[in-house]
PDB file of C-alpha atoms in Angstrom:
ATOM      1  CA  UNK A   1     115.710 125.924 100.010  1.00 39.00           C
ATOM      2  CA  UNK A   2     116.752 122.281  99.192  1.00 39.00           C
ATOM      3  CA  UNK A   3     116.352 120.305  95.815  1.00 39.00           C
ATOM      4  CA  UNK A   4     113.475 118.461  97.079  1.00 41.00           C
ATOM      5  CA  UNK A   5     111.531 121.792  98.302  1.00 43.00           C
ATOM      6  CA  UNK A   6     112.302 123.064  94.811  1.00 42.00           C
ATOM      7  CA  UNK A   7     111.496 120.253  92.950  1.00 43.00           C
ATOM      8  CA  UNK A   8     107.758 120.752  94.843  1.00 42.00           C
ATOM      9  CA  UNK A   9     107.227 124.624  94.401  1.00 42.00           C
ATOM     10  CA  UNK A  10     107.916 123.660  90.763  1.00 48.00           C
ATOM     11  CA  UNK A  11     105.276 120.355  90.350  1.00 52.00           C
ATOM     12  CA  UNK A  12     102.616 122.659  92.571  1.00 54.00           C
ATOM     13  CA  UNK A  13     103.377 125.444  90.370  1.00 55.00           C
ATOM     14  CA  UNK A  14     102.143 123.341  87.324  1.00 57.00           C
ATOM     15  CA  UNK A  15      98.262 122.778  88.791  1.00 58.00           C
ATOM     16  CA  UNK A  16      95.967 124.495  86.884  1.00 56.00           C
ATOM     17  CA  UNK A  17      93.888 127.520  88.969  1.00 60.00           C
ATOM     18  CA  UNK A  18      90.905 126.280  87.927  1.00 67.00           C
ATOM     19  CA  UNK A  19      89.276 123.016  88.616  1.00 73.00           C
ATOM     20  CA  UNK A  20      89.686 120.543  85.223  1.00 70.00           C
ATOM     21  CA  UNK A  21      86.549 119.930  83.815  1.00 79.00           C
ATOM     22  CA  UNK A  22      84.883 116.292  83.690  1.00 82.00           C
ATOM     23  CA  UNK A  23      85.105 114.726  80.281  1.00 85.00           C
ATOM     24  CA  UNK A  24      82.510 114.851  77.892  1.00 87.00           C
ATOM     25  CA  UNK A  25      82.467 111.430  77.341  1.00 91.00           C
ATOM     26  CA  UNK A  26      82.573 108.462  79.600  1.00 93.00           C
ATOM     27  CA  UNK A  27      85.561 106.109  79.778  1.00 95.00           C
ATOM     28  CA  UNK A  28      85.938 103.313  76.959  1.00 96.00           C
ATOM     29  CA  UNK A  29      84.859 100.538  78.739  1.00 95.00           C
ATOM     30  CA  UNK A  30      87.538  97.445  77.525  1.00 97.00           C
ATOM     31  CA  UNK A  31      86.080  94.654  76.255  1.00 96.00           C
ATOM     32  CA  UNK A  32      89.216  91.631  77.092  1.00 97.00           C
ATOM     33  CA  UNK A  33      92.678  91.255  78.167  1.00 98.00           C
ATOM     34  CA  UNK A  34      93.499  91.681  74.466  1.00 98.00           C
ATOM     35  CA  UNK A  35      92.157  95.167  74.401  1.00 98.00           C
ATOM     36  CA  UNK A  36      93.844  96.203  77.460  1.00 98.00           C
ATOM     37  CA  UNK A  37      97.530  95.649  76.196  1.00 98.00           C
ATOM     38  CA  UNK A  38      96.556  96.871  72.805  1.00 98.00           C
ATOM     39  CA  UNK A  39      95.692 100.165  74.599  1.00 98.00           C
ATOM     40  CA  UNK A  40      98.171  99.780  76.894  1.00 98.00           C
ATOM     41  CA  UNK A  41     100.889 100.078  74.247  1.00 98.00           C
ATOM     42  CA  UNK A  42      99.299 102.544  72.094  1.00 98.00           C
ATOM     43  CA  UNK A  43      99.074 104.748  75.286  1.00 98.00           C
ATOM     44  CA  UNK A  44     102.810 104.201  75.832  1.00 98.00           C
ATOM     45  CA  UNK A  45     103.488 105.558  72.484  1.00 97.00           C
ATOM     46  CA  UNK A  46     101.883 108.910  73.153  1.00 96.00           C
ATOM     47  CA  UNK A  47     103.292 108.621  76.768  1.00 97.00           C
ATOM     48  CA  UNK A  48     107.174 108.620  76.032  1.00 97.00           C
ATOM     49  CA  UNK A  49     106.979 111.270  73.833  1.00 95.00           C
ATOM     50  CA  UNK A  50     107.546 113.417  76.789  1.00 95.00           C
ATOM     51  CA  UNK A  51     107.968 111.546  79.774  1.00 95.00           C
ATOM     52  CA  UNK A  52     111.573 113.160  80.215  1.00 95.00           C
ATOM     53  CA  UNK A  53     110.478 116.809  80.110  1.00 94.00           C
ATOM     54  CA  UNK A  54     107.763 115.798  82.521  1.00 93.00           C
ATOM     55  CA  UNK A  55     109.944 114.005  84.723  1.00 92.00           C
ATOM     56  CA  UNK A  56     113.026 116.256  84.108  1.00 93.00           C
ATOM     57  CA  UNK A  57     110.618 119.617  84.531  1.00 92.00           C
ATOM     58  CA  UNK A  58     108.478 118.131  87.521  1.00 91.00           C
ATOM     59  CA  UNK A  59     105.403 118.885  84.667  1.00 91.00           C
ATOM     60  CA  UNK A  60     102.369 116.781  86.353  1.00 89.00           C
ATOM     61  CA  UNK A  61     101.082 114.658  83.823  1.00 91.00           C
ATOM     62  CA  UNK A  62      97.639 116.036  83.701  1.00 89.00           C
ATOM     63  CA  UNK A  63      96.781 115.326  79.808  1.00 91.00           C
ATOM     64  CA  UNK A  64      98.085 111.554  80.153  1.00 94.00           C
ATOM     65  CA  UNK A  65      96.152 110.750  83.021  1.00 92.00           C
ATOM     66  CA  UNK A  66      93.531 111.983  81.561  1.00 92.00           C
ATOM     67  CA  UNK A  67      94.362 110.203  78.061  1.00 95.00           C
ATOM     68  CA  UNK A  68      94.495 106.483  80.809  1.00 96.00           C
ATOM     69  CA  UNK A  69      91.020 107.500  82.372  1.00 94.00           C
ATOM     70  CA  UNK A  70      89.134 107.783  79.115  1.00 96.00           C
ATOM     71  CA  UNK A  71      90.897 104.787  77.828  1.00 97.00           C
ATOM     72  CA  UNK A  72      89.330 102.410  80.423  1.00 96.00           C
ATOM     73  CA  UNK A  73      92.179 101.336  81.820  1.00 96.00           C
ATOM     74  CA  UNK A  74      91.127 102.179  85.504  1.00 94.00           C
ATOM     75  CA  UNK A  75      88.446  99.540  85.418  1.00 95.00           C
ATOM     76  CA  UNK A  76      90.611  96.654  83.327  1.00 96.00           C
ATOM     77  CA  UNK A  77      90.614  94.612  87.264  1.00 94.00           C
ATOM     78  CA  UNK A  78      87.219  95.436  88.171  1.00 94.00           C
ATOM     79  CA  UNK A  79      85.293  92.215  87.434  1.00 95.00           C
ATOM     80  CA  UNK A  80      83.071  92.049  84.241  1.00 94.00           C
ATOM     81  CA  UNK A  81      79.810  91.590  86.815  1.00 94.00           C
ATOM     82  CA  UNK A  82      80.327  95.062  88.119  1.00 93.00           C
ATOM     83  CA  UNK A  83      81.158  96.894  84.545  1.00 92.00           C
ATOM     84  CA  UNK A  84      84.574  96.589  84.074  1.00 93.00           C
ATOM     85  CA  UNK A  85      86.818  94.437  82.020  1.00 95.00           C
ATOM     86  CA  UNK A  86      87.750  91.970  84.326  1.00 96.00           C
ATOM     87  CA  UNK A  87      91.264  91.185  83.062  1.00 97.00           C
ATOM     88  CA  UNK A  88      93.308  88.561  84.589  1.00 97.00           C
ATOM     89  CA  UNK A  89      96.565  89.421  86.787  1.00 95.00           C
ATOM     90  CA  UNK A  90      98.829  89.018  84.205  1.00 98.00           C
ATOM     91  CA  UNK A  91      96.737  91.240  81.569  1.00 98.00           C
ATOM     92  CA  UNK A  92      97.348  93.652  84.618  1.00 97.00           C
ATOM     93  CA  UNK A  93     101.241  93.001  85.100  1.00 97.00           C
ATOM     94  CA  UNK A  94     101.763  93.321  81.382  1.00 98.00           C
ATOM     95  CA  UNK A  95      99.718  96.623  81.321  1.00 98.00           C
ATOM     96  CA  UNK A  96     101.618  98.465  83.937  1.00 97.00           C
ATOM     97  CA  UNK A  97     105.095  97.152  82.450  1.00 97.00           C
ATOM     98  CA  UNK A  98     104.211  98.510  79.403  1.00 98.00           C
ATOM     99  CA  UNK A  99     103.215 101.886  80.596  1.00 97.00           C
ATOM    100  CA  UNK A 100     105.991 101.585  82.758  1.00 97.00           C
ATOM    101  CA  UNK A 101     108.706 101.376  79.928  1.00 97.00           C
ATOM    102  CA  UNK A 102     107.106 104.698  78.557  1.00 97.00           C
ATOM    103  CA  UNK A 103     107.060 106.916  81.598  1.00 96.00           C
ATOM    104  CA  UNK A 104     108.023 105.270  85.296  1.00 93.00           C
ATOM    105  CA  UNK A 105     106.080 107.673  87.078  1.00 91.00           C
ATOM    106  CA  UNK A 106     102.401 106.906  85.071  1.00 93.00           C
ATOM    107  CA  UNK A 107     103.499 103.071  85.571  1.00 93.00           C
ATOM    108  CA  UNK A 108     103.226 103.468  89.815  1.00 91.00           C
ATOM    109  CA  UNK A 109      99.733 105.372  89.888  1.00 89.00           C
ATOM    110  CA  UNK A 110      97.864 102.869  89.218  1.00 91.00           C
ATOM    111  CA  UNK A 111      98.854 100.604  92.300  1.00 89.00           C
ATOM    112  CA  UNK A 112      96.589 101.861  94.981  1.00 90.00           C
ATOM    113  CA  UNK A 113      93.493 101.919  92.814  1.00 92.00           C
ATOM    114  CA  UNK A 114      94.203  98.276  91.727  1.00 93.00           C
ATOM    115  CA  UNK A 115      94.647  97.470  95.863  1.00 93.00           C
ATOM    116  CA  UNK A 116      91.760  99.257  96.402  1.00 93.00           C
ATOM    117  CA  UNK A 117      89.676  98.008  93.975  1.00 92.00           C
ATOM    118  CA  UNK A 118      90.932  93.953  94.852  1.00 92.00           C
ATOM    119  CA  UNK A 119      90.256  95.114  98.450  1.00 94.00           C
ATOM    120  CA  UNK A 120      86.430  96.079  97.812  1.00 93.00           C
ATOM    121  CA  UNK A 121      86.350  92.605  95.353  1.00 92.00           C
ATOM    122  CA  UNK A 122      87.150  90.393  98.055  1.00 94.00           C
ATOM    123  CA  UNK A 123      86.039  92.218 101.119  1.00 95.00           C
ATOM    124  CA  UNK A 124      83.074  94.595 100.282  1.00 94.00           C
ATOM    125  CA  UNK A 125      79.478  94.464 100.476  1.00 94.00           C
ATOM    126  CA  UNK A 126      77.347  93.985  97.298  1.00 93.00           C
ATOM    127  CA  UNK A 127      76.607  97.815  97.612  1.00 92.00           C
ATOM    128  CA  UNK A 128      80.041  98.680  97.812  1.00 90.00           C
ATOM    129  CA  UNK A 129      80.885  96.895  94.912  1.00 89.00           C
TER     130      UNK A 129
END
């Protein structure tokens, strides 16, 4: 068995059996590009704390991605019209850097939600938006 084969029993081998259950609560909604970093970096705090065991142990970060849904970070591009925050670009840039710094894998999931979601912005219908 190679390194990468192992390194993927051991990440599948974290999923839980059961399905995770929705949050209680919905997400924070963010009210400005001021809000986002300030999130951003109090996020990164509780993100480095273990981001080398995770990495280093193939642990999927289940509780942190949970910790950046709730925090209304998901919706910081979507544009203020359709319920999100409607941050500019560079609110975005500096948010990912700064989740980034605390744990390089949590910085790249974001990037095909944030193409998707300036794909629908520019190209969708009103109902898809």
């Amino acid at each position: 068995m190679s390194l990468s084969q192992t390194h993927i029993l051991k990440v599948n081998s974290q999923q839980p059996e059961a399905p995770v259950p929705l949050p209680a609560e919905p997400a924070h909604i963010i009210r400005d590009d001021a809000e986002a970093i300030e999130i951003a970096q109090r996020l990164a705090t509780e993100f480095a704390r273990d981001a080398a065991l995770r990495d280093r142990e193939g642990i999927l970060p289940l509780n942190e991605l949970d910790a950046f849904s709730q925090s209304g970070l998901w919706a910081m591009a979507i544009p203020k019209i359709y319920g999100g925050a409607g941050v500019s670009w560079v609110t975005v840039a500096k948010v990912i850097a700064i989740i980034s710094a605390a744990d390089s894998a949590l910085g790249q999931l974001p990037q095909n939600h944030l193409a998707g979601v300036a794909h629908l912005v520019a190209d969708g219908s009103e109902a898809q938006k």
